[in-house]
Short mmCIF file of C-alpha atoms and ligand atoms in Angstrom, two decimals:
data_model
loop_
_atom_site.label_atom_id
_atom_site.label_comp_id
_atom_site.label_asym_id
_atom_site.label_seq_id
_atom_site.Cartn_x
_atom_site.Cartn_y
_atom_site.Cartn_z
CA UNK A 14 102.98 62.38 73.54
CA UNK A 15 105.75 63.69 74.65
CA UNK A 16 105.78 65.05 78.43
CA UNK A 17 107.04 68.32 77.36
CA UNK A 18 103.65 68.62 75.06
CA UNK A 19 101.71 67.09 77.64
CA UNK A 20 103.09 69.27 79.61
CA UNK A 21 102.75 72.44 77.86
CA UNK A 22 98.69 71.68 77.08
CA UNK A 23 98.86 71.27 81.09
CA UNK A 24 99.91 74.76 81.39
CA UNK A 25 97.46 75.71 78.57
CA UNK A 26 94.23 74.68 80.19
CA UNK A 27 95.67 75.80 83.87
CA UNK A 28 95.97 72.50 85.44
CA UNK A 29 98.34 73.22 87.94
CA UNK A 30 98.35 69.65 89.24
CA UNK A 31 98.91 68.35 86.36
CA UNK A 32 101.98 71.06 85.50
CA UNK A 33 103.55 70.00 88.98
CA UNK A 34 103.34 66.57 88.31
CA UNK A 35 104.36 66.63 84.46
CA UNK A 36 107.33 68.82 85.62
CA UNK A 37 108.78 66.38 87.55
CA UNK A 38 108.04 63.59 85.27
CA UNK A 39 110.18 65.17 82.44
CA UNK A 40 113.20 66.17 84.91
CA UNK A 41 112.95 62.76 86.39
CA UNK A 42 113.12 61.72 82.30
CA UNK A 43 116.23 63.38 82.01
CA UNK A 44 115.05 66.41 79.95
CA UNK A 45 116.77 69.72 80.56
CA UNK A 46 115.78 71.98 83.31
CA UNK A 47 116.31 74.90 80.85
CA UNK A 48 113.97 72.83 78.29
CA UNK A 49 111.53 71.90 80.28
CA UNK A 50 111.29 75.98 81.55
CA UNK A 51 111.73 77.11 77.81
CA UNK A 52 109.30 74.44 75.84
CA UNK A 53 107.14 73.29 78.35
CA UNK A 54 106.09 76.17 80.65
CA UNK A 55 106.86 79.99 79.06
CA UNK A 56 106.18 78.68 75.48
CA UNK A 57 101.91 77.56 76.16
CA UNK A 58 102.02 81.49 77.30
CA UNK A 59 103.36 82.51 74.14
CA UNK A 60 101.00 80.17 72.24
CA UNK A 61 98.07 81.63 74.50
CA UNK A 62 99.27 84.94 73.76
CA UNK A 63 98.41 84.50 70.19
CA UNK A 64 95.01 83.36 71.06
CA UNK A 65 94.40 86.64 73.02
CA UNK A 66 95.10 88.75 70.72
CA UNK A 67 93.01 86.81 68.22
CA UNK A 68 90.01 86.80 70.69
CA UNK A 69 90.45 82.96 71.46
CA UNK A 70 90.26 83.48 75.04
CA UNK A 71 90.16 85.75 77.64
CA UNK A 72 91.73 87.05 80.21
CA UNK A 73 91.09 84.54 83.34
CA UNK A 74 92.32 81.90 80.58
CA UNK A 75 95.69 83.78 80.96
CA UNK A 76 95.42 83.93 84.34
CA UNK A 77 95.31 80.05 85.03
CA UNK A 78 97.32 79.63 82.92
CA UNK A 79 100.07 82.02 84.17
CA UNK A 80 99.49 80.30 87.85
CA UNK A 81 99.57 76.71 86.60
CA UNK A 82 103.53 78.04 84.83
CA UNK A 83 104.40 79.90 87.93
CA UNK A 84 104.22 76.54 89.58
CA UNK A 85 105.70 74.93 87.19
CA UNK A 86 108.50 76.88 87.39
CA UNK A 87 108.98 76.35 91.09
CA UNK A 88 109.86 72.79 89.96
CA UNK A 89 112.09 73.86 87.87
CA UNK A 90 114.12 76.69 89.78
CA UNK A 91 116.04 74.98 92.35
CA UNK A 92 117.67 73.14 89.27
CA UNK A 93 118.36 76.44 87.53
CA UNK A 94 119.80 78.28 90.15
CA UNK A 95 123.71 77.46 91.07
CA UNK A 96 124.18 77.98 94.55
CA UNK A 97 127.78 77.90 94.04
CA UNK A 98 127.83 80.63 91.44
CA UNK A 99 130.89 83.00 91.57
CA UNK A 100 128.62 86.44 92.61
CA UNK A 101 128.86 88.43 88.58
CA UNK A 102 127.39 91.25 90.52
CA UNK A 103 123.73 92.93 91.74
CA UNK A 104 121.03 93.78 89.78
CA UNK A 105 117.54 95.58 91.37
CA UNK A 106 114.47 94.62 89.00
CA UNK A 107 110.83 95.65 88.59
CA UNK A 108 107.93 95.79 86.68
CA UNK A 109 106.70 99.60 86.27
CA UNK A 110 103.92 101.36 87.79
CA UNK A 111 100.49 100.28 86.21
CA UNK A 112 101.82 97.26 84.85
CA UNK A 113 100.26 93.26 86.02
CA UNK A 114 102.53 91.64 84.18
CA UNK A 115 105.71 89.66 85.55
CA UNK A 116 106.28 86.51 83.61
CA UNK A 117 108.85 87.61 81.77
CA UNK A 118 110.55 89.77 84.59
CA UNK A 119 110.07 86.44 86.76
CA UNK A 120 112.25 84.62 83.98
CA UNK A 121 114.92 87.02 84.07
CA UNK A 122 115.60 87.40 87.27
CA UNK A 123 115.32 83.55 87.43
CA UNK A 124 118.20 83.34 84.64
CA UNK A 125 120.19 86.07 86.05
CA UNK A 126 120.43 84.29 89.65
CA UNK A 127 121.22 80.87 87.66
CA UNK A 128 124.25 83.21 86.14
CA UNK A 129 125.63 84.25 89.66
CA UNK A 130 123.83 87.54 89.92
CA UNK A 131 122.33 88.97 93.60
CA UNK A 132 119.17 90.05 92.37
CA UNK A 133 115.99 92.25 94.32
CA UNK A 134 112.82 91.83 92.58
CA UNK A 135 110.65 94.47 93.67
CA UNK A 136 107.54 92.95 91.78
CA UNK A 137 105.58 94.60 89.43
CA UNK A 138 103.37 97.69 89.36
CA UNK A 139 106.84 99.22 90.64
CA UNK A 140 106.18 103.46 91.07
CA UNK A 141 109.01 105.01 89.94
CA UNK A 142 110.08 106.31 93.40
CA UNK A 143 110.26 102.98 95.05
CA UNK A 144 112.66 102.21 92.60
CA UNK A 145 114.89 104.99 92.88
CA UNK A 146 114.32 104.79 96.63
CA UNK A 147 115.75 100.90 96.04
CA UNK A 148 118.73 102.15 94.31
CA UNK A 149 119.64 104.73 96.56
CA UNK A 150 119.67 102.66 99.86
CA UNK A 151 121.97 99.65 98.08
CA UNK A 152 125.26 101.10 97.40
CA UNK A 153 126.25 97.48 95.69
CA UNK A 154 123.66 97.44 93.22
CA UNK A 155 124.83 97.95 89.73
CA UNK A 156 122.26 97.26 87.53
CA UNK A 157 118.38 98.21 86.90
CA UNK A 158 115.86 96.18 85.42
CA UNK A 159 112.81 97.38 83.72
CA UNK A 160 110.20 95.53 82.37
CA UNK A 161 107.38 96.74 81.04
CA UNK A 162 104.25 94.77 78.45
CA UNK A 163 101.93 97.69 77.87
CA UNK A 164 102.45 100.54 75.62
CA UNK A 165 100.44 102.62 78.10
CA UNK A 166 103.47 101.44 80.73
CA UNK A 167 106.22 101.38 79.10
CA UNK A 168 107.13 104.99 79.54
CA UNK A 169 107.40 105.16 82.48
CA UNK A 170 110.87 103.30 81.82
CA UNK A 171 111.63 106.82 80.58
CA UNK A 172 110.73 108.52 84.18
CA UNK A 173 112.46 106.07 85.90
CA UNK A 174 115.74 106.83 83.99
CA UNK A 175 115.23 110.68 84.59
CA UNK A 176 114.17 110.40 88.19
CA UNK A 177 118.07 108.49 88.78
CA UNK A 178 119.19 111.48 87.15
CA UNK A 179 117.32 113.50 89.11
CA UNK A 180 118.66 111.87 92.17
CA UNK A 181 122.46 111.63 91.52
CA UNK A 182 122.36 108.46 90.79
CA UNK A 183 122.36 107.51 86.77
CA UNK A 184 126.15 107.00 86.99
CA UNK A 185 125.76 104.27 88.92
CA UNK A 186 123.98 102.15 87.44
CA UNK A 187 123.42 100.52 84.25
CA UNK A 188 119.80 100.39 83.10
CA UNK A 189 118.16 97.61 81.44
CA UNK A 190 114.83 97.38 79.68
CA UNK A 191 112.57 94.61 78.11
CA UNK A 192 109.07 93.57 77.33
CA UNK A 193 106.89 93.34 74.43
CA UNK A 194 106.19 96.87 73.82
CA UNK A 195 109.75 98.07 73.81
CA UNK A 196 113.15 97.22 71.64
CA UNK A 197 116.76 98.40 71.31
CA UNK A 198 115.71 101.73 69.57
CA UNK A 199 112.97 102.79 72.28
CA UNK A 200 116.13 101.80 74.45
CA UNK A 201 118.72 104.65 73.34
CA UNK A 202 115.38 106.65 72.89
CA UNK A 203 115.14 106.87 76.48
CA UNK A 204 118.09 106.42 77.51
CA UNK A 205 118.97 102.77 78.76
CA UNK A 206 122.09 101.25 78.67
CA UNK A 207 120.82 98.27 76.96
CA UNK A 208 117.82 96.02 75.76
CA UNK A 209 116.98 92.01 75.40
CA UNK A 210 114.81 90.57 73.51
CA UNK A 211 114.68 87.48 76.12
CA UNK A 212 115.67 86.42 78.83
CA UNK A 213 119.23 84.12 77.88
CA UNK A 214 120.12 87.38 76.09
CA UNK A 215 119.52 89.36 79.21
CA UNK A 216 121.76 87.66 80.79
CA UNK A 217 124.55 87.92 78.31
CA UNK A 218 123.73 91.98 78.16
CA UNK A 219 124.15 91.96 81.74
CA UNK A 220 127.51 90.29 81.63
CA UNK A 221 128.29 92.24 79.28
CA UNK A 222 127.79 95.89 80.69
CA UNK A 223 129.56 94.50 83.86
CA UNK A 224 132.68 93.05 82.11
CA UNK A 225 131.46 90.11 84.45
C1 B12 B 1 100.01 86.79 80.53
C2 B12 B 1 99.46 87.86 79.95
C3 B12 B 1 98.81 88.47 80.97
C4 B12 B 1 98.52 88.18 82.37
C5 B12 B 1 99.42 88.64 83.13
C6 B12 B 1 99.84 87.48 84.33
C7 B12 B 1 101.29 87.73 85.05
N1 B12 B 1 101.22 87.67 86.09
O1 B12 B 1 102.35 88.36 84.06
C8 B12 B 1 97.50 88.99 82.77
C9 B12 B 1 95.86 88.07 82.48
C10 B12 B 1 97.25 89.52 83.95
C11 B12 B 1 96.94 90.11 81.59
C12 B12 B 1 96.28 91.19 81.77
C13 B12 B 1 96.67 92.62 81.17
N2 B12 B 1 96.41 92.13 79.54
CO1 B12 B 1 98.04 90.71 79.09
N3 B12 B 1 99.54 89.57 78.47
C14 B12 B 1 99.38 88.88 78.26
C15 B12 B 1 100.38 87.86 77.69
C16 B12 B 1 99.70 86.96 76.71
C17 B12 B 1 101.68 87.14 78.01
C18 B12 B 1 103.16 88.22 78.31
C19 B12 B 1 103.91 86.93 78.72
O2 B12 B 1 103.88 86.89 80.22
N4 B12 B 1 104.62 86.00 77.54
C20 B12 B 1 105.71 85.55 78.09
C21 B12 B 1 107.06 86.04 78.28
C22 B12 B 1 107.91 85.31 79.06
O3 B12 B 1 107.24 87.17 77.44
P1 B12 B 1 107.56 88.65 77.62
O4 B12 B 1 106.93 88.89 78.83
O5 B12 B 1 108.04 89.40 77.08
O6 B12 B 1 109.35 88.38 78.52
C23 B12 B 1 110.46 88.19 77.81
C24 B12 B 1 110.86 89.53 77.23
O7 B12 B 1 110.26 90.09 76.96
C25 B12 B 1 112.02 89.65 77.59
N5 B12 B 1 111.58 90.39 79.18
C26 B12 B 1 111.05 90.95 79.61
N6 B12 B 1 111.24 91.59 80.81
C27 B12 B 1 112.23 92.16 81.13
C28 B12 B 1 112.85 93.06 81.52
C29 B12 B 1 114.42 93.28 80.88
C30 B12 B 1 115.27 94.16 81.95
C31 B12 B 1 115.03 92.68 80.07
C32 B12 B 1 116.48 93.03 79.50
C33 B12 B 1 114.14 91.60 79.29
C34 B12 B 1 113.11 91.76 79.47
O8 B12 B 1 112.25 88.37 78.55
C35 B12 B 1 111.25 87.90 79.16
C36 B12 B 1 111.55 86.23 78.73
O9 B12 B 1 112.23 85.55 78.07
C37 B12 B 1 100.79 89.01 76.25
C38 B12 B 1 100.52 89.11 74.88
C39 B12 B 1 102.61 88.89 74.71
N7 B12 B 1 101.79 88.53 73.25
O10 B12 B 1 103.41 89.15 74.86
C40 B12 B 1 99.58 90.04 76.76
C41 B12 B 1 99.32 91.55 76.79
C42 B12 B 1 100.93 91.86 77.09
N8 B12 B 1 98.46 92.09 77.55
C43 B12 B 1 97.72 92.98 77.02
C44 B12 B 1 96.74 93.90 77.51
C45 B12 B 1 95.76 94.56 76.73
C46 B12 B 1 96.55 92.97 78.83
C47 B12 B 1 94.86 94.11 79.89
C48 B12 B 1 95.43 95.55 79.75
C49 B12 B 1 94.03 93.42 79.40
C50 B12 B 1 92.38 93.71 80.34
N9 B12 B 1 91.81 93.99 79.15
O11 B12 B 1 92.64 93.57 81.34
C51 B12 B 1 95.52 93.24 80.94
C52 B12 B 1 96.63 94.51 81.80
C53 B12 B 1 96.57 94.37 83.39
C54 B12 B 1 97.81 95.44 83.78
N10 B12 B 1 97.90 96.39 84.56
O12 B12 B 1 99.08 95.46 83.59
C55 B12 B 1 98.18 93.27 75.64
C56 B12 B 1 98.79 94.35 75.55
C57 B12 B 1 98.72 95.56 74.38
C58 B12 B 1 99.83 97.01 74.43
N11 B12 B 1 99.17 97.25 73.31
O13 B12 B 1 99.78 97.24 75.53
C59 B12 B 1 99.39 91.99 75.31
C60 B12 B 1 100.44 92.57 73.82
C61 B12 B 1 98.27 91.22 74.75
C62 B12 B 1 97.67 91.95 73.66
N12 B12 B 1 98.29 91.33 71.86
O14 B12 B 1 96.24 92.18 72.73
N13 B12 B 1 98.04 90.05 80.61
#
């Protein structure tokens, strides 16, 4: 079994020690950091997601696997973030209120930072008012990234856009959205400036919106 396959198995079974060791080993073998991230660390979460949907695994398994994945991401992170990259723009990111899913949002933040964006990550379960305050408090912010993974929380994105409008801040920023239950149609329906299905496309979207 290749190191990446071994790593994926370790993530799926939530074995933190093995994940850290195998992430290092794969990198030492010369596997590209982005491949370690996508194939070794993220793909097993998608595999588990399908098993969860089919009722073959439950929330505790997802939690330990997510934790293990995050520990692996910490090992890869310094290799992805290019400290010398010219600043491309400033963004604020949040997973919306009521939603505790942050893996996808964290990946988008990671790749944006590695592409040279400065990102303030407000975390998960972030209230609309806190997002508006963060935009208000930072004169340089150009992008607001909103993530939602639940059909019950995706409407908080619409509320956020409406609240930005009410605060007179809507024209100051481009709002981009992502997460499993949303798509480009939903983005235009709620008046967002863009949607992307994954982290690399989110970087392209941010660059395009800012002409960076
Ligand atoms: C891991 C996981 C969890 C973990 C989350 C851990 C964490 N720290 O994030 C835990 C165990 C906590 C969890 C809890 C729950 N979960 Co859950 N979870 C998942 C799972 C399996 C994977 C999500 C994930 O991380 N995917 C991997 C990442 C890389 O992909 P991603 O999130 O889609 O992100 C990418 C893109 O969407 C995009 N993107 C994401 N955000 C953004 C933002 C912007 C601006 C842009 C441009 C792009 C972008 O780029 C990302 C990177 O490429 C999904 C299944 C699935 N298929 O999505 C269910 C899923 C989302 N969960 C689900 C459910 C039901 C729950 C619970 C209600 C379960 C329960 N009974 O308690 C709770 C809800 C808790 C809450 N209040 O939020 C359902 C939602 C169903 C629905 N219709 O709403 C899903 C779809 C599973 C299912 N099929 O039933 N979950």
